[in-house]
Short mmCIF file of C-alpha atoms and ligand atoms in Angstrom, two decimals:
data_model
loop_
_atom_site.label_atom_id
_atom_site.label_comp_id
_atom_site.label_asym_id
_atom_site.label_seq_id
_atom_site.Cartn_x
_atom_site.Cartn_y
_atom_site.Cartn_z
CA MET A 1 1.85 14.82 -11.84
CA GLU A 2 0.90 14.33 -8.02
CA LYS A 3 3.52 12.46 -6.02
CA LEU A 4 3.03 8.79 -5.57
CA ILE A 5 1.89 7.20 -2.81
CA ILE A 6 3.28 3.55 -2.38
CA THR A 7 1.31 1.59 -0.23
CA LEU A 8 3.28 -1.48 1.39
CA ALA A 9 0.67 -4.67 2.16
CA PRO A 10 2.92 -6.68 3.80
CA THR A 11 0.73 -9.99 5.20
CA GLY A 12 -2.81 -9.87 4.11
CA ASN A 13 -4.71 -13.33 5.50
CA VAL A 14 -3.82 -16.20 3.12
CA PRO A 15 0.26 -16.12 2.73
CA THR A 16 1.66 -19.00 4.99
CA LYS A 17 5.50 -19.55 5.95
CA ALA A 18 4.80 -22.96 3.47
CA MET A 19 4.09 -20.45 0.69
CA THR A 20 7.05 -17.99 1.07
CA GLN A 21 9.21 -17.79 3.77
CA TYR A 22 9.57 -14.17 3.07
CA VAL A 23 5.68 -13.20 4.44
CA PRO A 24 6.23 -11.57 8.07
CA LEU A 25 3.34 -12.94 10.47
CA THR A 26 4.42 -11.86 13.75
CA PRO A 27 4.52 -8.22 14.99
CA ALA A 28 7.99 -8.04 15.08
CA GLU A 29 8.24 -9.35 11.26
CA ILE A 30 5.47 -7.44 10.49
CA SER A 31 7.30 -3.83 11.73
CA ASN A 32 10.93 -4.89 10.68
CA ASP A 33 9.19 -4.92 6.78
CA ILE A 34 7.59 -1.54 7.37
CA ILE A 35 10.32 -0.10 8.74
CA SER A 36 12.99 -1.41 6.13
CA CYS A 37 10.19 -0.21 3.62
CA TYR A 38 9.21 3.10 4.27
CA ALA A 39 13.42 4.10 4.19
CA ARG A 40 12.51 2.55 0.65
CA GLY A 41 9.83 4.98 -0.29
CA ALA A 42 6.55 3.47 0.62
CA SER A 43 4.23 5.96 2.75
CA VAL A 44 1.18 3.96 3.67
CA ALA A 45 0.95 0.26 5.52
CA HIS A 46 -1.70 -1.79 5.07
CA ILE A 47 -1.81 -3.76 8.12
CA HIS A 48 -3.41 -7.11 9.00
CA ALA A 49 -2.70 -9.55 12.10
CA ARG A 50 -2.41 -13.20 12.92
CA ASP A 51 -2.86 -14.87 15.84
CA GLU A 52 -0.34 -17.68 18.02
CA GLN A 53 -1.38 -19.94 15.23
CA ASN A 54 -0.75 -17.94 12.58
CA LEU A 55 -4.68 -17.46 11.37
CA PRO A 56 -5.76 -14.28 10.60
CA THR A 57 -7.60 -12.49 13.64
CA THR A 58 -9.06 -9.23 14.00
CA GLU A 59 -8.49 -8.92 18.06
CA MET A 60 -7.07 -5.71 18.72
CA LYS A 61 -4.56 -7.00 21.13
CA TYR A 62 -2.81 -8.10 17.89
CA PHE A 63 -2.66 -5.30 16.08
CA ALA A 64 -1.67 -3.23 19.00
CA GLU A 65 1.57 -4.53 19.01
CA THR A 66 2.94 -4.18 15.77
CA VAL A 67 2.05 -0.48 16.00
CA ARG A 68 3.35 -0.14 18.98
CA LEU A 69 6.57 -1.25 17.63
CA LEU A 70 6.02 0.82 14.89
CA ASN A 71 5.81 3.96 17.22
CA GLU A 72 8.76 2.82 19.68
CA ALA A 73 10.98 2.83 16.22
CA GLY A 74 9.48 6.39 15.57
CA CYS A 75 8.58 5.21 12.25
CA PRO A 76 5.72 7.86 10.93
CA ILE A 77 4.38 5.48 7.80
CA ILE A 78 0.97 6.41 7.42
CA LYS A 79 -1.10 2.79 9.44
CA GLN A 80 -3.97 1.50 7.70
CA ILE A 81 -5.79 -1.16 9.72
CA SER A 82 -7.49 -3.84 7.38
CA THR A 83 -11.40 -4.72 8.15
CA GLY A 84 -10.91 -6.97 5.75
CA ALA A 85 -14.03 -9.96 5.63
CA ARG A 86 -11.38 -13.22 5.67
CA GLY A 87 -10.27 -11.89 9.35
CA GLY A 88 -13.42 -11.96 11.89
CA LYS A 89 -17.38 -12.26 11.84
CA SER A 90 -19.39 -9.39 13.87
CA ASP A 91 -20.06 -5.96 12.97
CA GLU A 92 -17.99 -5.23 16.37
CA ALA A 93 -15.33 -7.69 15.74
CA ARG A 94 -14.90 -6.16 12.16
CA CYS A 95 -14.10 -3.07 13.45
CA GLU A 96 -12.05 -4.04 17.03
CA ALA A 97 -8.69 -2.83 15.82
CA LEU A 98 -9.95 0.37 15.01
CA LYS A 99 -10.05 1.09 18.69
CA LEU A 100 -6.24 1.76 17.96
CA ASN A 101 -7.12 4.98 16.36
CA PRO A 102 -5.67 4.61 12.88
CA GLU A 103 -5.16 7.18 10.10
CA SER A 104 -6.72 5.09 7.93
CA ALA A 105 -8.66 1.64 7.58
CA SER A 106 -10.02 -0.74 4.72
CA LEU A 107 -13.68 -0.33 3.73
CA ALA A 108 -14.81 -2.85 1.12
CA THR A 109 -18.64 -1.38 0.28
CA GLY A 110 -20.02 -4.60 -1.06
CA SER A 111 -19.70 -8.01 -1.32
CA SER A 112 -17.65 -9.84 -3.92
CA ASN A 113 -15.68 -13.82 -3.94
CA PHE A 114 -12.50 -14.40 -3.39
CA PRO A 115 -10.89 -17.91 -4.58
CA SER A 116 -12.45 -20.40 -2.33
CA SER A 117 -14.53 -17.77 0.43
CA VAL A 118 -17.21 -15.02 0.01
CA ASN A 119 -16.29 -11.34 0.99
CA ALA A 120 -19.32 -10.91 2.84
CA ASN A 121 -19.99 -7.35 3.20
CA ASP A 122 -23.78 -6.70 4.05
CA PRO A 123 -24.74 -3.33 3.62
CA LYS A 124 -25.59 -2.83 7.03
CA LEU A 125 -21.89 -3.86 7.87
CA VAL A 126 -20.78 -1.42 5.90
CA GLU A 127 -22.42 1.29 7.05
CA TYR A 128 -21.44 0.33 10.47
CA MET A 129 -18.26 0.43 9.89
CA ALA A 130 -18.19 3.77 7.90
CA ASP A 131 -20.09 5.27 10.51
CA PHE A 132 -17.80 4.20 13.13
CA MET A 133 -14.37 5.74 10.94
CA LEU A 134 -16.47 8.99 10.30
CA LYS A 135 -16.89 9.28 14.21
CA ASN A 136 -13.39 8.26 14.79
CA ASN A 137 -11.68 10.58 12.17
CA ILE A 138 -10.42 7.72 10.61
CA LYS A 139 -9.84 7.90 6.62
CA PRO A 140 -11.58 4.76 4.75
CA GLU A 141 -9.73 3.27 1.77
CA ILE A 142 -12.69 2.28 0.06
CA GLU A 143 -11.64 -1.25 -1.44
CA VAL A 144 -13.19 -1.96 -5.09
CA PHE A 145 -13.34 -5.49 -5.48
CA ASP A 146 -16.27 -5.37 -8.05
CA SER A 147 -17.64 -2.26 -9.74
CA ALA A 148 -20.66 -2.04 -8.06
CA MET A 149 -18.60 -0.80 -5.18
CA ILE A 150 -17.76 2.61 -6.62
CA PRO A 151 -21.69 3.94 -6.48
CA ASN A 152 -22.41 2.00 -3.56
CA ALA A 153 -19.71 4.33 -2.01
CA LEU A 154 -21.10 7.30 -3.93
CA GLU A 155 -24.31 6.78 -2.13
CA LEU A 156 -22.58 6.15 1.44
CA GLN A 157 -21.09 9.83 0.36
CA LYS A 158 -24.84 11.40 -0.16
CA LYS A 159 -25.91 9.82 3.41
CA GLY A 160 -23.13 11.68 4.80
CA LEU A 161 -21.23 8.56 5.97
CA LEU A 162 -18.28 9.21 3.66
CA LYS A 163 -16.77 12.50 3.34
CA ALA A 164 -14.70 14.02 -0.11
CA PRO A 165 -11.96 13.49 -1.01
CA LEU A 166 -13.06 9.31 -1.22
CA LEU A 167 -10.30 7.40 -1.52
CA PHE A 168 -10.23 4.38 -3.24
CA ASN A 169 -8.53 1.03 -3.98
CA LEU A 170 -8.76 -0.85 -7.19
CA VAL A 171 -8.48 -4.34 -6.23
CA LEU A 172 -7.48 -6.43 -9.91
CA GLY A 173 -6.85 -9.81 -9.96
CA VAL A 174 -8.57 -11.41 -7.13
CA LYS A 175 -10.22 -14.69 -8.52
CA GLY A 176 -13.38 -14.69 -8.20
CA SER A 177 -13.89 -10.88 -8.99
CA LEU A 178 -12.54 -8.35 -11.55
CA ALA A 179 -9.89 -9.74 -13.83
CA ALA A 180 -6.60 -7.93 -14.02
CA THR A 181 -7.17 -6.11 -17.45
CA ALA A 182 -6.64 -2.85 -18.75
CA ARG A 183 -9.98 -2.03 -19.84
CA ASN A 184 -11.32 -3.13 -16.08
CA LEU A 185 -8.67 -0.59 -14.99
CA PHE A 186 -9.99 2.05 -17.44
CA PHE A 187 -13.63 1.54 -16.40
CA LEU A 188 -12.73 1.60 -12.95
CA VAL A 189 -10.61 4.58 -13.10
CA GLU A 190 -13.53 6.39 -15.35
CA SER A 191 -16.00 5.55 -12.74
CA LEU A 192 -14.88 7.85 -10.00
CA PRO A 193 -15.59 10.77 -8.69
CA PRO A 194 -13.06 13.56 -10.50
CA ASP A 195 -11.83 14.67 -7.32
CA ALA A 196 -11.50 10.74 -5.73
CA ALA A 197 -7.61 9.81 -4.77
CA TRP A 198 -7.28 6.30 -6.01
CA SER A 199 -4.73 3.45 -6.06
CA VAL A 200 -4.42 -0.09 -7.60
CA SER A 201 -4.05 -3.41 -6.34
CA VAL A 202 -3.01 -5.88 -8.77
CA ILE A 203 -2.58 -9.53 -8.17
CA GLY A 204 -0.95 -12.05 -10.58
CA ALA A 205 1.10 -11.51 -13.49
CA GLN A 206 -0.11 -8.46 -14.74
CA HIS A 207 0.82 -6.18 -11.21
CA VAL A 208 3.58 -4.39 -12.93
CA ASN A 209 1.89 -3.89 -16.18
CA LEU A 210 -1.37 -2.35 -15.10
CA SER A 211 0.66 -0.54 -12.02
CA THR A 212 2.60 1.28 -14.00
CA ILE A 213 -0.41 2.36 -16.36
CA ALA A 214 -2.14 3.43 -13.15
CA MET A 215 1.40 5.52 -12.43
CA ALA A 216 0.89 6.87 -16.06
CA LEU A 217 -2.80 7.89 -14.91
CA GLY A 218 -1.65 9.65 -12.07
CA GLY A 219 -3.04 6.76 -9.54
CA HIS A 220 -1.08 5.26 -6.64
CA VAL A 221 0.17 1.81 -6.21
CA ARG A 222 -0.34 -0.72 -3.35
CA VAL A 223 2.27 -3.43 -3.48
CA GLY A 224 3.21 -6.14 -0.96
CA ILE A 225 3.24 -9.97 -0.67
CA GLU A 226 -0.71 -9.75 0.37
CA ASP A 227 -1.32 -9.12 -3.22
CA ASN A 228 2.20 -10.67 -4.82
CA ILE A 229 3.76 -13.78 -3.53
CA TYR A 230 5.53 -13.82 -6.73
CA PHE A 231 8.20 -11.36 -8.29
CA ALA A 232 8.15 -12.77 -11.20
CA LYS A 233 7.57 -16.14 -12.36
CA GLY A 234 8.85 -18.90 -10.19
CA VAL A 235 10.81 -15.99 -8.12
CA LEU A 236 9.64 -15.18 -4.41
CA ALA A 237 8.91 -11.85 -4.12
CA THR A 238 10.50 -9.62 -0.32
CA ASN A 239 8.23 -6.61 0.34
CA ALA A 240 11.36 -4.82 0.09
CA ALA A 241 11.90 -5.74 -3.63
CA LEU A 242 8.22 -5.06 -4.40
CA VAL A 243 8.38 -1.73 -3.33
CA ASP A 244 11.98 -1.06 -4.99
CA ARG A 245 10.95 -2.14 -8.39
CA ILE A 246 7.72 0.56 -7.86
CA ALA A 247 10.01 3.17 -6.87
CA VAL A 248 12.22 2.59 -10.38
CA ILE A 249 9.21 3.16 -12.16
CA ALA A 250 8.16 6.08 -10.47
CA LYS A 251 11.09 7.77 -10.97
CA ALA A 252 11.13 6.87 -14.74
CA LEU A 253 7.92 8.32 -14.88
CA GLY A 254 8.83 11.18 -13.15
CA ARG A 255 6.68 10.45 -9.99
CA GLU A 256 8.26 11.78 -6.87
CA LEU A 257 7.69 9.90 -3.59
CA ALA A 258 5.00 10.87 -1.36
CA THR A 259 5.76 11.19 2.38
CA PRO A 260 3.42 10.48 5.16
CA GLU A 261 2.73 14.63 5.04
CA ASP A 262 1.97 14.40 1.24
CA VAL A 263 -0.25 11.46 1.86
CA LYS A 264 -2.47 13.34 4.44
CA ARG A 265 -2.51 16.23 2.13
CA ILE A 266 -3.79 14.13 -0.93
CA TRP A 267 -6.10 12.16 1.18
CA GLY A 268 -7.59 15.08 2.25
CA VAL A 269 -7.22 14.55 6.42
CA THR A 270 -5.80 16.17 8.91
ZN1 ZN B 301 -5.28 -6.49 3.06
#
C-alpha cells in the first residue's frame, strides 16, 4: 500500500488559549509545533495565521513569518496555506497569502455551515481561487465538507481549472456539515475519481476510528488541534501526541510514513 501522508493542522481558526493552552497561535509557536511534528512523521503542514489579537487573518505578513521560521530552521515539510472562509472576506483577501508561493493550499469547492457561521464559497470565488492556484503551480487540496463538493471539483477539472490527480480532504464531523460516520466515509471515497489522492479530517470522538478505516483503505490522515482539541474524553490534545498516535496505528497497519518527496510524487507535483 502507498506510504501514509500525515498532515498536521496545528492551529485552525477556532481554538483559543482559553479552550486549550496547547494551541499554537504565534508564528514562533506554530513553527515550533510543525518542526516537532515533522520529526514525528508529519509531512504536510496545513497553516493558518492569527493577528496580534489572536483572531484569524488572511493577511500575508502573518503567514510569512511562520514560513520564514520554517525555512530558517531548514524544515522541508510541505506547506499548505489555508484559504478557509472564516479567515477573510474578499476574493483577493482569501488568496493574499498564496503569494508566498506555498506548495499547496486548501480549496473548498462549495458552501456549507460551520457550527455557528456559514462556510461561504461562491462558485465565482472558487473558480478565482482555483485559477490562481493553477497559474502559480500551487496544488489545491479540495476540502469536502459536503458531498456536492466532489462533483463540483470534477466540473472544475472539466473546465481546465483543476489538474489530475485531484487531491481531496474529506472533512467529517463538523457540526452543520457531514456527520462522522463510516457510511459517510465510504460514500465519499466511492464518489472520488479512481486516480485521486485523499485524506480524512475527522472532528470529534470518531477521529481515531474513522482515521484508522481511512488508513486501511489506502487514504491519508490529517490531525491537529485545528480538528480536535481533545485527545480523548477530558484529555486535551497536543499536536505531537495526535501525530504520534496516528504514526503508531500506521505502523500496526504496515503503512510507512511519507516524506515530503513522497508527498510530491503522490500528489503528482514537481
Ligand atoms: Zn484549516
